[in-house]
Coordinates of N, CA and C in Angstrom, one line a residue:
M1 N 13.0 -25.2 2.8 CA 13.9 -25.8 1.8 C 13.0 -26.7 0.9
A2 N 13.3 -26.7 -0.4 CA 12.5 -27.5 -1.3 C 12.9 -29.0 -1.2
T3 N 11.9 -29.9 -1.3 CA 12.2 -31.3 -1.4 C 11.8 -31.8 -2.8
A4 N 12.2 -33.0 -3.1 CA 11.9 -33.6 -4.4 C 10.4 -33.6 -4.6
G5 N 9.9 -33.1 -5.7 CA 8.5 -33.1 -6.0 C 7.7 -32.0 -5.4
K6 N 8.4 -31.1 -4.6 CA 7.6 -30.0 -3.9 C 8.3 -28.7 -4.4
A7 N 7.4 -27.8 -4.7 CA 7.9 -26.5 -5.2 C 8.4 -25.7 -4.0
P8 N 9.5 -24.8 -4.2 CA 10.0 -24.0 -3.1 C 8.9 -23.1 -2.6
E9 N 9.0 -22.7 -1.3 CA 8.0 -21.8 -0.7 C 8.7 -20.6 -0.2
G10 N 7.9 -19.6 0.2 CA 8.4 -18.3 0.7 C 8.7 -17.3 -0.3
P11 N 9.0 -16.1 0.1 CA 9.2 -14.9 -0.8 C 10.3 -15.1 -1.8
E12 N 11.3 -15.9 -1.4 CA 12.5 -16.1 -2.4 C 12.2 -17.2 -3.4
A13 N 11.1 -17.9 -3.3 CA 10.8 -19.0 -4.2 C 10.8 -18.5 -5.7
I14 N 10.4 -17.3 -5.9 CA 10.3 -16.8 -7.3 C 11.7 -16.7 -7.9
L15 N 12.8 -16.7 -7.1 CA 14.1 -16.6 -7.6 C 14.8 -17.9 -7.6
R16 N 14.2 -19.0 -7.1 CA 14.9 -20.3 -7.0 C 14.4 -21.3 -8.1
V17 N 13.4 -20.9 -8.8 CA 12.9 -21.8 -9.9 C 12.9 -21.1 -11.2
P18 N 13.2 -21.8 -12.3 CA 13.2 -21.2 -13.6 C 11.8 -20.6 -13.9
L19 N 11.8 -19.4 -14.4 CA 10.6 -18.7 -14.8 C 10.5 -18.8 -16.3
P20 N 9.3 -19.2 -16.8 CA 9.1 -19.2 -18.2 C 9.0 -17.7 -18.7
M21 N 9.8 -17.4 -19.7 CA 9.9 -16.0 -20.2 C 8.6 -15.8 -21.1
P22 N 7.8 -14.8 -20.8 CA 6.6 -14.5 -21.6 C 7.1 -14.2 -23.0
P23 N 6.3 -14.5 -24.1 CA 6.8 -14.3 -25.4 C 7.2 -12.8 -25.7
D24 N 6.4 -11.9 -25.1 CA 6.7 -10.4 -25.3 C 7.5 -9.8 -24.1
G25 N 8.0 -10.7 -23.2 CA 8.8 -10.2 -22.0 C 7.9 -9.9 -20.9
Y26 N 8.5 -9.7 -19.7 CA 7.7 -9.3 -18.5 C 7.3 -7.9 -18.5
T27 N 6.2 -7.6 -17.8 CA 5.6 -6.3 -17.7 C 5.6 -5.9 -16.2
V28 N 5.4 -4.6 -16.0 CA 5.2 -4.1 -14.6 C 4.1 -4.9 -13.9
A29 N 3.0 -5.2 -14.6 CA 2.0 -6.0 -13.9 C 2.5 -7.4 -13.5
D30 N 3.4 -8.0 -14.3 CA 4.0 -9.3 -13.8 C 4.8 -9.1 -12.6
L31 N 5.6 -8.0 -12.6 CA 6.5 -7.7 -11.5 C 5.7 -7.5 -10.2
L32 N 4.6 -6.8 -10.3 CA 3.8 -6.5 -9.1 C 3.0 -7.7 -8.6
A33 N 2.8 -8.7 -9.5 CA 2.1 -10.0 -9.1 C 3.1 -10.9 -8.4
M34 N 4.4 -10.7 -8.5 CA 5.4 -11.6 -7.8 C 5.3 -11.4 -6.3
P35 N 5.7 -12.4 -5.6 CA 5.7 -12.3 -4.1 C 6.8 -11.2 -3.7
E36 N 6.5 -10.6 -2.6 CA 7.5 -9.6 -2.0 C 8.8 -10.3 -1.7
T37 N 9.9 -9.7 -1.9 CA 11.2 -10.2 -1.6 C 12.1 -9.1 -1.3
P38 N 13.1 -9.3 -0.4 CA 14.1 -8.3 -0.1 C 15.1 -8.1 -1.2
T39 N 15.1 -9.0 -2.2 CA 16.1 -8.9 -3.3 C 15.5 -7.9 -4.3
R40 N 16.5 -7.1 -4.8 CA 16.1 -6.1 -5.8 C 15.8 -6.7 -7.1
I41 N 14.6 -6.5 -7.6 CA 14.3 -7.0 -9.0 C 13.8 -5.8 -9.8
E42 N 14.4 -5.6 -10.9 CA 14.1 -4.5 -11.8 C 13.7 -5.1 -13.2
L43 N 13.0 -4.4 -14.0 CA 12.7 -4.8 -15.4 C 13.6 -3.9 -16.3
T44 N 14.2 -4.6 -17.3 CA 14.9 -3.9 -18.3 C 14.4 -4.4 -19.7
D45 N 13.6 -3.6 -20.3 CA 13.0 -3.9 -21.6 C 12.3 -5.3 -21.5
G46 N 11.6 -5.6 -20.4 CA 10.9 -6.9 -20.3 C 11.7 -8.0 -19.8
V47 N 12.9 -7.8 -19.4 CA 13.8 -8.8 -18.8 C 14.0 -8.6 -17.4
L48 N 13.9 -9.6 -16.5 CA 14.1 -9.4 -15.1 C 15.6 -9.2 -14.8
T49 N 15.9 -8.2 -14.0 CA 17.3 -8.0 -13.6 C 17.3 -8.1 -12.1
V50 N 18.1 -9.1 -11.6 CA 18.1 -9.3 -10.1 C 19.4 -8.9 -9.6
S51 N 19.4 -8.1 -8.5 CA 20.7 -7.6 -7.9 C 20.7 -8.1 -6.4
P52 N 21.9 -8.4 -6.0 CA 22.1 -8.9 -4.6 C 21.8 -7.7 -3.6
S53 N 21.6 -8.0 -2.4 CA 21.4 -7.0 -1.4 C 22.7 -6.2 -1.2
A54 N 22.5 -4.9 -1.0 CA 23.7 -4.0 -0.8 C 24.4 -4.2 0.5
S55 N 25.6 -3.8 0.6 CA 26.4 -3.9 1.9 C 25.9 -2.9 2.9
S56 N 26.2 -3.0 4.1 CA 25.8 -2.1 5.2 C 26.4 -0.7 4.9
A57 N 27.7 -0.7 4.4 CA 28.3 0.6 4.2 C 27.6 1.4 3.0
H58 N 27.2 0.6 2.0 CA 26.4 1.2 0.9 C 25.1 1.8 1.4
Q59 N 24.4 1.0 2.2 CA 23.1 1.4 2.7 C 23.2 2.6 3.7
H60 N 24.3 2.6 4.5 CA 24.5 3.7 5.4 C 24.8 5.0 4.7
L61 N 25.6 4.9 3.6 CA 25.8 6.1 2.8 C 24.6 6.6 2.1
A62 N 23.8 5.7 1.6 CA 22.5 6.1 1.0 C 21.6 6.8 2.0
M63 N 21.5 6.3 3.2 CA 20.7 6.9 4.2 C 21.2 8.3 4.6
R64 N 22.5 8.4 4.8 CA 23.0 9.7 5.2 C 22.9 10.8 4.1
L65 N 23.1 10.3 2.8 CA 23.0 11.3 1.7 C 21.5 11.7 1.6
G66 N 20.6 10.7 1.7 CA 19.2 11.0 1.6 C 18.7 12.0 2.7
A67 N 19.2 11.7 3.9 CA 18.9 12.6 5.0 C 19.4 14.1 4.8
R68 N 20.6 14.2 4.3 CA 21.1 15.5 4.0 C 20.3 16.2 2.9
L69 N 20.0 15.5 1.8 CA 19.2 16.1 0.8 C 17.8 16.5 1.3
D70 N 17.2 15.6 2.2 CA 15.9 15.9 2.7 C 15.9 17.2 3.6
Q71 N 17.0 17.5 4.2 CA 17.1 18.6 5.1 C 17.0 19.9 4.3
V72 N 17.5 19.9 3.0 CA 17.7 21.2 2.3 C 16.7 21.2 1.1
R73 N 15.9 20.2 0.8 CA 15.1 20.2 -0.3 C 14.1 21.3 -0.3
T74 N 13.8 21.8 -1.4 CA 12.8 22.9 -1.5 C 11.4 22.4 -1.8
K75 N 10.5 23.3 -1.6 CA 9.1 22.9 -1.8 C 8.9 22.3 -3.2
G76 N 8.1 21.3 -3.3 CA 7.8 20.7 -4.6 C 8.6 19.4 -4.8
Y77 N 9.5 19.1 -3.9 CA 10.4 17.9 -4.1 C 10.3 17.0 -2.8
R78 N 10.5 15.7 -3.0 CA 10.6 14.7 -2.0 C 11.8 13.9 -2.2
V79 N 12.5 13.5 -1.1 CA 13.6 12.6 -1.2 C 13.2 11.2 -0.7
N80 N 13.6 10.2 -1.3 CA 13.3 8.8 -0.8 C 14.5 7.9 -1.1
L81 N 14.4 6.7 -0.6 CA 15.4 5.7 -0.8 C 14.8 4.4 -1.3
D82 N 15.5 3.8 -2.4 CA 15.2 2.5 -2.8 C 13.8 2.2 -3.1
V83 N 13.1 3.0 -3.9 CA 11.7 2.9 -4.3 C 11.6 2.6 -5.8
D84 N 10.8 1.7 -6.2 CA 10.6 1.5 -7.6 C 10.1 2.7 -8.4
V85 N 10.6 2.8 -9.6 CA 10.2 3.9 -10.5 C 9.7 3.1 -11.8
H86 N 8.5 3.3 -12.2 CA 8.0 2.6 -13.4 C 8.2 3.6 -14.5
L87 N 9.2 3.3 -15.3 CA 9.5 4.2 -16.5 C 8.6 3.9 -17.7
S88 N 8.3 2.6 -17.8 CA 7.4 2.2 -18.9 C 6.7 0.9 -18.5
R89 N 5.9 0.4 -19.4 CA 5.2 -0.9 -19.2 C 6.2 -2.0 -18.9
Q90 N 7.4 -2.0 -19.5 CA 8.4 -3.1 -19.3 C 9.7 -2.7 -18.8
T91 N 9.8 -1.5 -18.2 CA 11.1 -1.0 -17.7 C 10.9 -0.3 -16.3
T92 N 11.6 -0.8 -15.3 CA 11.6 -0.1 -14.0 C 13.0 0.1 -13.5
R93 N 13.2 1.0 -12.6 CA 14.5 1.2 -12.0 C 14.2 1.4 -10.5
R94 N 15.2 1.2 -9.7 CA 15.1 1.4 -8.2 C 16.3 2.1 -7.7
P95 N 16.4 3.4 -7.9 CA 17.6 4.1 -7.5 C 17.9 4.0 -6.0
D96 N 19.2 4.0 -5.6 CA 19.5 4.0 -4.2 C 18.9 5.2 -3.5
V97 N 19.1 6.4 -4.1 CA 18.5 7.6 -3.5 C 17.8 8.3 -4.7
L98 N 16.6 8.8 -4.5 CA 15.9 9.5 -5.5 C 15.2 10.8 -5.1
I99 N 15.2 11.7 -6.0 CA 14.5 13.0 -5.8 C 13.4 13.0 -6.7
V100 N 12.2 13.2 -6.2 CA 11.0 13.2 -7.0 C 10.2 14.4 -6.8
R101 N 9.3 14.7 -7.8 CA 8.4 15.8 -7.6 C 7.3 15.4 -6.6
S102 N 7.1 16.2 -5.6 CA 6.1 15.8 -4.6 C 4.7 16.0 -5.1
G103 N 3.8 15.1 -4.6 CA 2.4 15.2 -4.9 C 1.9 14.9 -6.3
T104 N 2.8 14.2 -7.1 CA 2.4 13.9 -8.5 C 2.1 12.4 -8.7
S105 N 2.6 11.5 -7.9 CA 2.4 10.1 -8.2 C 1.2 9.6 -7.5
S106 N 0.3 8.9 -8.3 CA -0.8 8.2 -7.7 C -0.6 6.7 -7.6
G107 N 0.6 6.3 -7.9 CA 0.8 4.8 -8.0 C 1.6 4.3 -6.8
W108 N 1.6 5.0 -5.7 CA 2.4 4.5 -4.5 C 2.0 3.1 -4.2
P109 N 2.9 2.1 -4.0 CA 4.2 2.4 -3.4 C 5.4 2.5 -4.5
H110 N 5.0 2.9 -5.7 CA 6.1 3.2 -6.6 C 5.8 4.6 -7.2
Y111 N 6.8 5.1 -7.9 CA 6.7 6.3 -8.6 C 6.6 6.1 -10.1
A112 N 5.9 7.0 -10.8 CA 5.9 7.0 -12.2 C 7.2 7.7 -12.7
G113 N 7.6 7.4 -14.0 CA 8.8 7.9 -14.5 C 8.8 9.5 -14.5
D114 N 7.6 10.1 -14.8 CA 7.5 11.5 -14.8 C 7.8 12.2 -13.4
D115 N 7.7 11.4 -12.4 CA 7.9 11.9 -11.0 C 9.4 12.1 -10.7
L116 N 10.2 11.3 -11.4 CA 11.7 11.2 -11.0 C 12.4 12.4 -11.6
V117 N 13.1 13.1 -10.7 CA 13.9 14.3 -11.1 C 15.4 13.9 -11.1
A118 N 15.8 13.2 -10.1 CA 17.2 12.8 -9.9 C 17.3 11.3 -9.4
A119 N 18.1 10.5 -10.2 CA 18.4 9.2 -9.8 C 19.8 9.2 -9.3
I120 N 20.0 8.7 -8.1 CA 21.4 8.6 -7.5 C 21.7 7.2 -7.2
E121 N 22.8 6.7 -7.9 CA 23.2 5.3 -7.7 C 24.6 5.3 -7.0
I122 N 24.7 4.4 -6.0 CA 25.9 4.2 -5.3 C 26.5 2.9 -5.8
E123 N 27.7 2.9 -6.4 CA 28.2 1.7 -6.9 C 28.6 0.6 -5.9
S124 N 28.3 -0.6 -6.2 CA 28.8 -1.8 -5.5 C 29.7 -2.5 -6.4
P125 N 30.5 -3.4 -5.9 CA 31.4 -4.2 -6.7 C 30.6 -5.0 -7.8
T126 N 29.4 -5.4 -7.5 CA 28.6 -6.1 -8.5 C 27.7 -5.2 -9.4
S127 N 27.7 -3.9 -9.2 CA 26.8 -3.1 -10.0 C 27.6 -2.1 -10.8
S128 N 28.9 -2.1 -10.9 CA 29.7 -1.1 -11.6 C 29.3 -1.0 -13.0
R129 N 29.2 -2.1 -13.8 CA 28.9 -1.9 -15.2 C 27.5 -1.4 -15.4
M130 N 26.6 -1.9 -14.6 CA 25.2 -1.4 -14.7 C 25.1 0.1 -14.4
D131 N 25.8 0.5 -13.3 CA 25.7 1.9 -12.9 C 26.4 2.9 -13.9
R132 N 27.5 2.4 -14.5 CA 28.3 3.2 -15.4 C 27.8 3.2 -16.9
I133 N 27.2 2.1 -17.3 CA 26.8 2.0 -18.7 C 25.3 1.9 -18.9
V134 N 24.7 0.8 -18.3 CA 23.3 0.6 -18.6 C 22.4 1.6 -18.0
K135 N 22.5 1.9 -16.7 CA 21.5 2.8 -16.1 C 21.5 4.2 -16.7
P136 N 22.7 4.8 -16.9 CA 22.6 6.1 -17.6 C 21.9 6.1 -18.9
L137 N 22.1 5.1 -19.7 CA 21.4 5.0 -21.0 C 19.9 4.9 -20.8
I138 N 19.5 4.1 -19.8 CA 18.1 4.0 -19.6 C 17.5 5.3 -19.0
Y139 N 18.1 5.9 -18.0 CA 17.6 7.1 -17.5 C 17.6 8.2 -18.5
A140 N 18.6 8.3 -19.4 CA 18.6 9.3 -20.4 C 17.5 9.1 -21.4
D141 N 17.3 7.8 -21.8 CA 16.2 7.5 -22.7 C 14.9 8.0 -22.2
Y142 N 14.7 8.0 -20.9 CA 13.4 8.5 -20.4 C 13.5 9.9 -19.9
K143 N 14.6 10.6 -20.3 CA 14.8 12.0 -20.0 C 14.7 12.4 -18.5
I144 N 15.3 11.6 -17.7 CA 15.4 11.9 -16.3 C 16.4 13.0 -16.1
P145 N 16.0 14.2 -15.6 CA 16.9 15.4 -15.6 C 18.3 15.2 -15.0
H146 N 18.4 14.4 -13.9 CA 19.7 14.4 -13.2 C 20.1 12.9 -12.9
Y147 N 21.3 12.6 -13.1 CA 21.8 11.2 -12.8 C 23.2 11.4 -12.0
W148 N 23.2 11.0 -10.8 CA 24.4 11.0 -10.0 C 24.9 9.6 -9.8
R149 N 26.2 9.4 -9.9 CA 26.8 8.1 -9.6 C 27.9 8.3 -8.6
I150 N 27.9 7.5 -7.6 CA 28.9 7.6 -6.5 C 29.8 6.4 -6.5
E151 N 31.1 6.6 -6.7 CA 32.0 5.5 -6.7 C 32.7 5.4 -5.4
L152 N 32.8 4.2 -4.9 CA 33.4 4.0 -3.5 C 34.7 3.2 -3.7
E153 N 35.7 3.7 -4.3 CA 36.9 2.9 -4.4 C 37.9 3.4 -3.4
A154 N 39.1 3.8 -3.7 CA 40.1 4.3 -2.7 C 39.6 5.5 -2.1
E155 N 39.1 6.5 -2.9 CA 38.5 7.7 -2.4 C 37.1 7.8 -3.1
P156 N 36.1 8.3 -2.3 CA 34.8 8.4 -2.8 C 34.8 9.5 -3.9
V157 N 34.1 9.3 -5.0 CA 33.9 10.3 -6.0 C 32.5 10.3 -6.5
A158 N 31.9 11.5 -6.7 CA 30.6 11.6 -7.2 C 30.7 12.2 -8.6
I159 N 30.0 11.6 -9.6 CA 30.0 12.1 -10.9 C 28.5 12.5 -11.2
V160 N 28.4 13.8 -11.4 CA 27.0 14.4 -11.5 C 26.8 14.7 -13.0
H161 N 25.6 14.2 -13.5 CA 25.2 14.4 -14.9 C 23.9 15.2 -14.9
R162 N 23.8 15.9 -16.0 CA 22.5 16.6 -16.3 C 22.1 16.2 -17.7
W163 N 20.8 15.9 -17.9 CA 20.3 15.5 -19.2 C 20.4 16.7 -20.2
Y164 N 20.9 16.4 -21.4 CA 21.1 17.5 -22.3 C 21.1 16.9 -23.7
L165 N 20.2 17.3 -24.6 CA 20.1 16.9 -26.0 C 20.2 15.4 -26.2
G166 N 19.4 14.7 -25.4 CA 19.3 13.3 -25.6 C 20.2 12.4 -24.9
G167 N 21.1 12.9 -24.1 CA 22.0 12.1 -23.3 C 22.5 12.9 -22.1
Y168 N 23.4 12.4 -21.3 CA 23.9 13.1 -20.1 C 25.2 13.8 -20.4
A169 N 25.3 15.0 -19.9 CA 26.5 15.8 -19.9 C 27.1 15.8 -18.5
E170 N 28.3 15.5 -18.3 CA 28.9 15.5 -17.0 C 29.0 17.0 -16.5
V171 N 28.5 17.2 -15.3 CA 28.5 18.5 -14.7 C 29.7 18.7 -13.8
S172 N 30.0 17.6 -13.0 CA 31.1 17.7 -12.0 C 31.6 16.3 -11.7
R173 N 32.8 16.2 -11.2 CA 33.4 14.9 -10.7 C 34.3 15.2 -9.6
G174 N 34.2 14.5 -8.5 CA 35.1 14.8 -7.4 C 34.5 14.3 -6.1
P175 N 35.2 14.5 -5.0 CA 34.7 14.0 -3.7 C 33.6 14.9 -3.1
R176 N 33.4 16.1 -3.8 CA 32.4 17.0 -3.3 C 31.2 17.1 -4.3
I177 N 30.0 17.1 -3.8 CA 28.8 17.3 -4.6 C 28.4 18.8 -4.4
E178 N 28.3 19.6 -5.4 CA 27.8 20.9 -5.3 C 27.0 21.3 -6.5
V179 N 25.7 21.3 -6.3 CA 24.7 21.6 -7.4 C 23.8 22.7 -7.1
T180 N 23.1 23.2 -8.1 CA 22.1 24.2 -7.9 C 20.7 23.7 -8.3
E181 N 20.8 22.5 -9.0 CA 19.5 21.9 -9.5 C 19.5 20.4 -9.0
P182 N 18.3 19.9 -8.7 CA 17.0 20.6 -8.7 C 16.8 21.6 -7.6
F183 N 17.7 21.6 -6.6 CA 17.7 22.6 -5.6 C 19.1 22.7 -5.1
P184 N 19.5 23.9 -4.5 CA 20.9 24.0 -4.1 C 21.3 23.0 -3.0
F185 N 22.5 22.3 -3.2 CA 22.9 21.3 -2.3 C 24.4 21.1 -2.4
A186 N 25.1 21.0 -1.3 CA 26.5 20.8 -1.3 C 26.9 19.9 -0.1
V187 N 27.8 18.9 -0.4 CA 28.3 18.1 0.7 C 29.6 17.4 0.2
D188 N 30.5 17.2 1.2 CA 31.7 16.4 0.9 C 31.4 15.0 1.3
L189 N 31.6 14.1 0.3 CA 31.3 12.7 0.5 C 31.9 12.1 1.8
K190 N 33.1 12.6 2.1 CA 33.8 12.0 3.3 C 33.1 12.3 4.5
E191 N 32.3 13.4 4.6 CA 31.4 13.6 5.7 C 30.3 12.6 5.9
L192 N 30.0 11.9 4.8 CA 28.9 11.0 4.9 C 29.3 9.5 5.1
I193 N 30.6 9.2 4.9 CA 31.0 7.9 5.0 C 31.5 7.5 6.4
D194 N 30.9 6.5 7.0 CA 31.2 6.1 8.3 C 32.1 4.8 8.2
P195 N 33.4 4.9 8.6 CA 34.3 3.8 8.5 C 33.9 2.5 9.2
D196 N 33.0 2.7 10.2 CA 32.5 1.6 11.0 C 31.2 0.9 10.4
A197 N 30.7 1.5 9.3 CA 29.4 1.0 8.8 C 29.6 -0.4 8.2

């Protein structure tokens, strides 16, 4: 805990003190130089975007969906969870579940924007506006081929989008995901949701 005259310490210190905004905004290099923290920090056109930790139910769904996708993925793809994607010098995203081209990124522990094939976001109460408005605009701007959004309200609903002519076209909406791209995959969301998570 910080005392008068002493700067906060530990990985969360970066979030507890005012940070001077660089004149041209933050860059990926600035983000990589920050201490590691369990809090999700993304860059949006040079501005730091901080999100709270996800709930256990959210994380459990991401894990189970990722595992199902990984079981059926075809050669040339990899499935991962919660990994940074560097879309540009000043913009990053960290999808809940992501499908990437395998063997193309040299920047591990993050992926390059060109690696990302599908960004899958699971809505939280605090992320609804970001997931519905901001993120699809950003992913479309960088021509990410697929964007899936999963809403967890009364009934789970997946909204599947495909990049088309500069934006996203809705492919399907409902409790079942059934796609042929980037590889054939089908699942009923209710199979993935654990009421005890």
